[in-house]
Amino acid sequence: MQSETKNCQNCKKNFTIEKEDFNFYEKMKVPPPTFCPECRSQRRMTSRNERVLYKAVCDLCKKNIISMYDSKEKTKIYCDDCWWGDKWDPTFYGNDYNFFESFFEQWRKLLKEIPLIQAWKFNNVNSDYVNYATEDRNCFLSYSVVFCENVAYSYSIDKSQDTLDSMFVNKSNWCYEIIDSQNNYNSVFLKNCSNCIDSSFLFDCINCQNCFLSSNLRNKKYVFKNTQFLKTEYESKMKEIKTGDYKNIQKIILEFSNIQEKKSIHKYTQVVNGVKYSGNNIENSKNTINCFNVYNSENIKYSIRIGNSKDCVDTYGTIETELIYEAVAPAFRGSNVQFSFMNQTSHDLRYSSLCSASSNLFACIGLRNKSYCILNKQYTKEEYEELVPKIIKHMNDMPYIDKKGRIYKYGEFFPSELSPFCYNETIAQEYFPLTKEQAIEQGYKWKDKEERNYTIDIRTEDIPNDIKDVDETIINKVIECKHQGKCNEQCTEAFKIIPDEYQFYKRMNLPLPHLCPNCRYYQ
């Protein structure tokens, strides 16, 4: 089949389905999409709340927990121990398929009835305040972190240790404020850097050691503001830099920004060992089209945050998987997953969520070690294979129509209005920001800001300027965020310094932050 131009039923703009796209859809046995790539991405993202966390109570054991679901929405929430435990059975909520009601309405009912896990994380140690995280130890307020230790206030971090306030980082240790970088050690304020040691304020630098406030360096040592010095000269200059002084650091940040914008060469895209690609931040991958933050992967299209995966289209947050289509966190170490989100080590899933170690599921939630289930009801292999085609036909004959008149037949991801989250709770607000009025007009739910009544211990203007003037009494004090909630960055208005964080700032000789973790992330 040749390429074909279609009109997106959401934004009403034309988009092209290429020949290779049709080949993939045929391989996955799915119809071509009716939404354009951008609208498909936005729709998927409305199902992923990473960093808006709430205080809640486990509906089973009644202990206090932190959840990504707002209990005021009457969602039934279980803590990690209860949800993964054997005190409840997800198949108890199973239903017969009703051919007199649309598929997505039946899914909505199951989602409202079944208990949901407090956050999507597993196999972690001492890492209660994380989400979309696995195989982590001692991690705190970090999201999409995998195989990490002692990581805090960070996003999309893999195989790293002792790292704070960083984003899209791989294999780095003792780092602070680094972005789109990998294999760095004991360094701060790096962007698009790799294999750098004992360095700070670098842009687009590779294999550098003891370098400061520079850009576009390769295989260099003792470079200060892009000027080469002897070791003794460099060390003398660095003694003059007061890295623990907040006001001084802010001046350096401004100078660093000026260097990036006006004095640096910008590569057209950040790609290392890429073959046939488009997008940005791609490493050791081939056939990655319109993709971002991808490493060690092959045959990926319209996707973000992909690692060690193969044959994936329209996905977000996919690690060690293959044959994935229209999914979000589809199945860590799984395969052949379609129209699904938040699954683990599972195969052959369609329209399913929160399932683990399972296979051949259709429209299931929360199942573990199960096969051949539909709407959480168990079937034989023969019954399952006979019923699924009938359901697909029913989805096409009786499609779901949302409030804006968008039609959902088989092959479409879940309608955004079925998401358990409001638009501004999800990552959709980060990639496709809307005002409240715009979101509601487009058919999305919106979460109004709740009033916070913190008793502030330390105002922004009273935060010690230099880390040398800070002692352990700062730990767990309520510190005012400089933005005071007057921003559109999910500001928490206040924050605390935890013990490990305090020790980190002392070791790295860095000043205390003046913004809450959410505002620092958005910055």
PDB file of C-alpha atoms in Angstrom, residues 310-474:
ATOM      1  CA  LYS A 310      12.366  -2.796  19.109  1.00  0.00           C
ATOM      2  CA  ASP A 311       9.410  -2.309  16.754  1.00  0.00           C
ATOM      3  CA  CYS A 312       7.466   0.326  18.697  1.00  0.00           C
ATOM      4  CA  VAL A 313       5.163   3.007  17.292  1.00  0.00           C
ATOM      5  CA  ASP A 314       3.271   5.695  19.205  1.00  0.00           C
ATOM      6  CA  THR A 315       4.645   4.944  22.646  1.00  0.00           C
ATOM      7  CA  TYR A 316       5.848   6.799  25.730  1.00  0.00           C
ATOM      8  CA  GLY A 317       8.041   5.317  28.445  1.00  0.00           C
ATOM      9  CA  THR A 318       9.024   1.999  26.896  1.00  0.00           C
ATOM     10  CA  ILE A 319      11.960   0.033  28.343  1.00  0.00           C
ATOM     11  CA  GLU A 320      13.077  -3.416  27.180  1.00  0.00           C
ATOM     12  CA  THR A 321      10.007  -4.175  25.084  1.00  0.00           C
ATOM     13  CA  GLU A 322       9.078  -4.997  21.500  1.00  0.00           C
ATOM     14  CA  LEU A 323       6.070  -4.889  19.213  1.00  0.00           C
ATOM     15  CA  ILE A 324       4.275  -2.027  20.940  1.00  0.00           C
ATOM     16  CA  TYR A 325       1.609   0.258  19.493  1.00  0.00           C
ATOM     17  CA  GLU A 326      -0.331   3.182  21.012  1.00  0.00           C
ATOM     18  CA  ALA A 327       0.755   2.640  24.607  1.00  0.00           C
ATOM     19  CA  VAL A 328       2.199   4.347  27.697  1.00  0.00           C
ATOM     20  CA  ALA A 329       4.574   2.392  29.955  1.00  0.00           C
ATOM     21  CA  PRO A 330       3.147  -0.602  28.064  1.00  0.00           C
ATOM     22  CA  ALA A 331       4.927  -3.567  29.628  1.00  0.00           C
ATOM     23  CA  PHE A 332       8.396  -3.391  31.126  1.00  0.00           C
ATOM     24  CA  ARG A 333      10.160  -6.392  29.548  1.00  0.00           C
ATOM     25  CA  GLY A 334       7.041  -7.358  27.608  1.00  0.00           C
ATOM     26  CA  SER A 335       5.908  -7.653  23.991  1.00  0.00           C
ATOM     27  CA  ASN A 336       2.956  -7.298  21.628  1.00  0.00           C
ATOM     28  CA  VAL A 337       1.048  -4.720  23.628  1.00  0.00           C
ATOM     29  CA  GLN A 338      -1.533  -2.386  22.088  1.00  0.00           C
ATOM     30  CA  PHE A 339      -3.722   0.451  23.423  1.00  0.00           C
ATOM     31  CA  SER A 340      -2.544  -0.139  26.992  1.00  0.00           C
ATOM     32  CA  PHE A 341      -0.776   1.641  29.836  1.00  0.00           C
ATOM     33  CA  MET A 342       1.156   0.758  32.986  1.00  0.00           C
ATOM     34  CA  ASN A 343       1.868  -2.953  32.626  1.00  0.00           C
ATOM     35  CA  GLN A 344       4.803  -5.146  33.601  1.00  0.00           C
ATOM     36  CA  THR A 345       6.462  -8.230  32.046  1.00  0.00           C
ATOM     37  CA  SER A 346       3.359  -9.096  30.061  1.00  0.00           C
ATOM     38  CA  HIS A 347       2.648 -10.158  26.489  1.00  0.00           C
ATOM     39  CA  ASP A 348      -0.233 -10.002  24.020  1.00  0.00           C
ATOM     40  CA  LEU A 349      -2.264  -7.316  25.783  1.00  0.00           C
ATOM     41  CA  ARG A 350      -4.932  -5.074  24.326  1.00  0.00           C
ATOM     42  CA  TYR A 351      -6.748  -2.280  26.154  1.00  0.00           C
ATOM     43  CA  SER A 352      -5.310  -3.320  29.502  1.00  0.00           C
ATOM     44  CA  SER A 353      -3.684  -1.588  32.453  1.00  0.00           C
ATOM     45  CA  LEU A 354      -1.812  -2.424  35.677  1.00  0.00           C
ATOM     46  CA  CYS A 355      -1.333  -6.057  34.644  1.00  0.00           C
ATOM     47  CA  SER A 356       1.810  -8.057  35.360  1.00  0.00           C
ATOM     48  CA  ALA A 357       3.274 -11.426  34.374  1.00  0.00           C
ATOM     49  CA  SER A 358       0.228 -12.055  32.191  1.00  0.00           C
ATOM     50  CA  SER A 359      -0.611 -12.737  28.570  1.00  0.00           C
ATOM     51  CA  ASN A 360      -3.577 -12.728  26.183  1.00  0.00           C
ATOM     52  CA  LEU A 361      -5.659 -10.160  28.009  1.00  0.00           C
ATOM     53  CA  PHE A 362      -8.318  -7.874  26.532  1.00  0.00           C
ATOM     54  CA  ALA A 363      -9.705  -4.941  28.522  1.00  0.00           C
ATOM     55  CA  CYS A 364      -8.312  -6.056  31.873  1.00  0.00           C
ATOM     56  CA  ILE A 365      -7.095  -4.124  34.912  1.00  0.00           C
ATOM     57  CA  GLY A 366      -4.790  -5.268  37.694  1.00  0.00           C
ATOM     58  CA  LEU A 367      -4.436  -8.945  36.756  1.00  0.00           C
ATOM     59  CA  ARG A 368      -1.374 -10.923  37.812  1.00  0.00           C
ATOM     60  CA  ASN A 369      -0.215 -14.228  36.390  1.00  0.00           C
ATOM     61  CA  LYS A 370      -3.343 -14.570  34.271  1.00  0.00           C
ATOM     62  CA  SER A 371      -4.071 -15.501  30.666  1.00  0.00           C
ATOM     63  CA  TYR A 372      -7.132 -15.430  28.412  1.00  0.00           C
ATOM     64  CA  CYS A 373      -9.175 -12.904  30.351  1.00  0.00           C
ATOM     65  CA  ILE A 374     -11.643 -10.259  29.136  1.00  0.00           C
ATOM     66  CA  LEU A 375     -12.884  -7.518  31.474  1.00  0.00           C
ATOM     67  CA  ASN A 376     -11.108  -9.467  34.240  1.00  0.00           C
ATOM     68  CA  LYS A 377     -13.212 -12.583  33.629  1.00  0.00           C
ATOM     69  CA  GLN A 378     -11.392 -15.863  33.026  1.00  0.00           C
ATOM     70  CA  TYR A 379     -12.002 -17.809  29.803  1.00  0.00           C
ATOM     71  CA  THR A 380     -10.504 -20.867  28.215  1.00  0.00           C
ATOM     72  CA  LYS A 381      -8.089 -20.301  25.346  1.00  0.00           C
ATOM     73  CA  GLU A 382     -10.738 -21.391  22.869  1.00  0.00           C
ATOM     74  CA  GLU A 383     -13.434 -19.179  24.389  1.00  0.00           C
ATOM     75  CA  TYR A 384     -11.077 -16.195  24.440  1.00  0.00           C
ATOM     76  CA  GLU A 385     -10.033 -16.584  20.823  1.00  0.00           C
ATOM     77  CA  GLU A 386     -13.658 -16.914  19.759  1.00  0.00           C
ATOM     78  CA  LEU A 387     -14.915 -13.923  21.763  1.00  0.00           C
ATOM     79  CA  VAL A 388     -12.210 -11.327  20.972  1.00  0.00           C
ATOM     80  CA  PRO A 389     -13.067 -11.000  17.245  1.00  0.00           C
ATOM     81  CA  LYS A 390     -16.715 -10.525  18.191  1.00  0.00           C
ATOM     82  CA  ILE A 391     -15.765  -7.728  20.595  1.00  0.00           C
ATOM     83  CA  ILE A 392     -13.657  -6.024  17.927  1.00  0.00           C
ATOM     84  CA  LYS A 393     -16.603  -6.165  15.526  1.00  0.00           C
ATOM     85  CA  HIS A 394     -18.883  -4.781  18.236  1.00  0.00           C
ATOM     86  CA  MET A 395     -16.441  -1.911  18.875  1.00  0.00           C
ATOM     87  CA  ASN A 396     -16.715  -0.994  15.197  1.00  0.00           C
ATOM     88  CA  ASP A 397     -20.501  -1.473  14.997  1.00  0.00           C
ATOM     89  CA  MET A 398     -21.205   0.423  18.252  1.00  0.00           C
ATOM     90  CA  PRO A 399     -18.353   2.937  18.640  1.00  0.00           C
ATOM     91  CA  TYR A 400     -17.902   5.179  21.648  1.00  0.00           C
ATOM     92  CA  ILE A 401     -18.556   8.857  20.882  1.00  0.00           C
ATOM     93  CA  ASP A 402     -17.086  11.375  23.309  1.00  0.00           C
ATOM     94  CA  LYS A 403     -18.505  14.752  24.335  1.00  0.00           C
ATOM     95  CA  LYS A 404     -16.770  16.492  21.430  1.00  0.00           C
ATOM     96  CA  GLY A 405     -18.139  14.039  18.866  1.00  0.00           C
ATOM     97  CA  ARG A 406     -14.886  12.127  18.337  1.00  0.00           C
ATOM     98  CA  ILE A 407     -15.521   8.527  17.329  1.00  0.00           C
ATOM     99  CA  TYR A 408     -13.631   5.656  18.980  1.00  0.00           C
ATOM    100  CA  LYS A 409     -13.689   2.335  17.202  1.00  0.00           C
ATOM    101  CA  TYR A 410     -11.252  -0.551  17.588  1.00  0.00           C
ATOM    102  CA  GLY A 411      -7.734   0.713  17.042  1.00  0.00           C
ATOM    103  CA  GLU A 412      -8.034   3.958  19.005  1.00  0.00           C
ATOM    104  CA  PHE A 413      -6.352   4.543  22.361  1.00  0.00           C
ATOM    105  CA  PHE A 414      -8.616   5.267  25.349  1.00  0.00           C
ATOM    106  CA  PRO A 415     -10.623   8.496  25.093  1.00  0.00           C
ATOM    107  CA  SER A 416      -9.083  11.198  27.268  1.00  0.00           C
ATOM    108  CA  GLU A 417     -12.361  11.674  29.132  1.00  0.00           C
ATOM    109  CA  LEU A 418     -11.967   8.137  30.531  1.00  0.00           C
ATOM    110  CA  SER A 419      -8.627   8.980  32.136  1.00  0.00           C
ATOM    111  CA  PRO A 420      -8.638   8.885  35.961  1.00  0.00           C
ATOM    112  CA  PHE A 421      -6.638  12.136  35.851  1.00  0.00           C
ATOM    113  CA  CYS A 422      -7.399  15.726  34.962  1.00  0.00           C
ATOM    114  CA  TYR A 423      -5.513  17.226  32.055  1.00  0.00           C
ATOM    115  CA  ASN A 424      -3.264  19.456  34.156  1.00  0.00           C
ATOM    116  CA  GLU A 425      -2.290  16.536  36.398  1.00  0.00           C
ATOM    117  CA  THR A 426      -0.725  14.706  33.457  1.00  0.00           C
ATOM    118  CA  ILE A 427       2.346  15.098  31.285  1.00  0.00           C
ATOM    119  CA  ALA A 428       0.044  16.288  28.495  1.00  0.00           C
ATOM    120  CA  GLN A 429       0.127  19.686  30.217  1.00  0.00           C
ATOM    121  CA  GLU A 430       3.936  19.699  29.886  1.00  0.00           C
ATOM    122  CA  TYR A 431       4.110  18.814  26.193  1.00  0.00           C
ATOM    123  CA  PHE A 432       0.821  20.416  25.090  1.00  0.00           C
ATOM    124  CA  PRO A 433       0.154  23.183  27.657  1.00  0.00           C
ATOM    125  CA  LEU A 434      -3.385  24.553  27.867  1.00  0.00           C
ATOM    126  CA  THR A 435      -5.195  27.067  30.002  1.00  0.00           C
ATOM    127  CA  LYS A 436      -8.166  25.879  32.025  1.00  0.00           C
ATOM    128  CA  GLU A 437     -10.532  27.467  29.511  1.00  0.00           C
ATOM    129  CA  GLN A 438      -8.779  25.836  26.546  1.00  0.00           C
ATOM    130  CA  ALA A 439      -8.744  22.415  28.217  1.00  0.00           C
ATOM    131  CA  ILE A 440     -12.432  22.470  29.059  1.00  0.00           C
ATOM    132  CA  GLU A 441     -13.331  23.750  25.584  1.00  0.00           C
ATOM    133  CA  GLN A 442     -11.408  20.810  24.090  1.00  0.00           C
ATOM    134  CA  GLY A 443     -13.236  18.319  26.294  1.00  0.00           C
ATOM    135  CA  TYR A 444     -10.635  17.680  28.991  1.00  0.00           C
ATOM    136  CA  LYS A 445     -11.124  17.591  32.745  1.00  0.00           C
ATOM    137  CA  TRP A 446      -9.294  20.209  34.835  1.00  0.00           C
ATOM    138  CA  LYS A 447      -8.077  20.150  38.438  1.00  0.00           C
ATOM    139  CA  ASP A 448      -8.517  23.450  40.242  1.00  0.00           C
ATOM    140  CA  LYS A 449      -5.712  24.412  42.563  1.00  0.00           C
ATOM    141  CA  GLU A 450      -6.351  23.537  46.182  1.00  0.00           C
ATOM    142  CA  GLU A 451      -5.567  26.022  48.904  1.00  0.00           C
ATOM    143  CA  ARG A 452      -2.479  25.157  50.910  1.00  0.00           C
ATOM    144  CA  ASN A 453      -2.017  26.307  54.465  1.00  0.00           C
ATOM    145  CA  TYR A 454       1.628  25.675  55.233  1.00  0.00           C
ATOM    146  CA  THR A 455       3.256  27.134  58.277  1.00  0.00           C
ATOM    147  CA  ILE A 456       6.411  28.499  56.704  1.00  0.00           C
ATOM    148  CA  ASP A 457       9.544  28.159  58.838  1.00  0.00           C
ATOM    149  CA  ILE A 458      11.934  29.910  56.439  1.00  0.00           C
ATOM    150  CA  ARG A 459      10.975  32.589  53.929  1.00  0.00           C
ATOM    151  CA  THR A 460      12.798  32.717  50.614  1.00  0.00           C
ATOM    152  CA  GLU A 461      14.697  35.861  51.561  1.00  0.00           C
ATOM    153  CA  ASP A 462      15.875  34.173  54.774  1.00  0.00           C
ATOM    154  CA  ILE A 463      17.438  31.110  53.120  1.00  0.00           C
ATOM    155  CA  PRO A 464      21.182  31.199  53.903  1.00  0.00           C
ATOM    156  CA  ASN A 465      23.057  32.457  50.843  1.00  0.00           C
ATOM    157  CA  ASP A 466      26.121  30.223  51.257  1.00  0.00           C
ATOM    158  CA  ILE A 467      26.084  26.507  52.001  1.00  0.00           C
ATOM    159  CA  LYS A 468      28.873  27.036  54.542  1.00  0.00           C
ATOM    160  CA  ASP A 469      26.361  28.928  56.671  1.00  0.00           C
ATOM    161  CA  VAL A 470      23.881  26.026  56.676  1.00  0.00           C
ATOM    162  CA  ASP A 471      23.812  23.403  59.416  1.00  0.00           C
ATOM    163  CA  GLU A 472      21.640  20.376  60.143  1.00  0.00           C
ATOM    164  CA  THR A 473      18.906  22.480  61.722  1.00  0.00           C
ATOM    165  CA  ILE A 474      17.707  23.215  58.162  1.00  0.00           C
TER     166      ILE A 474
END
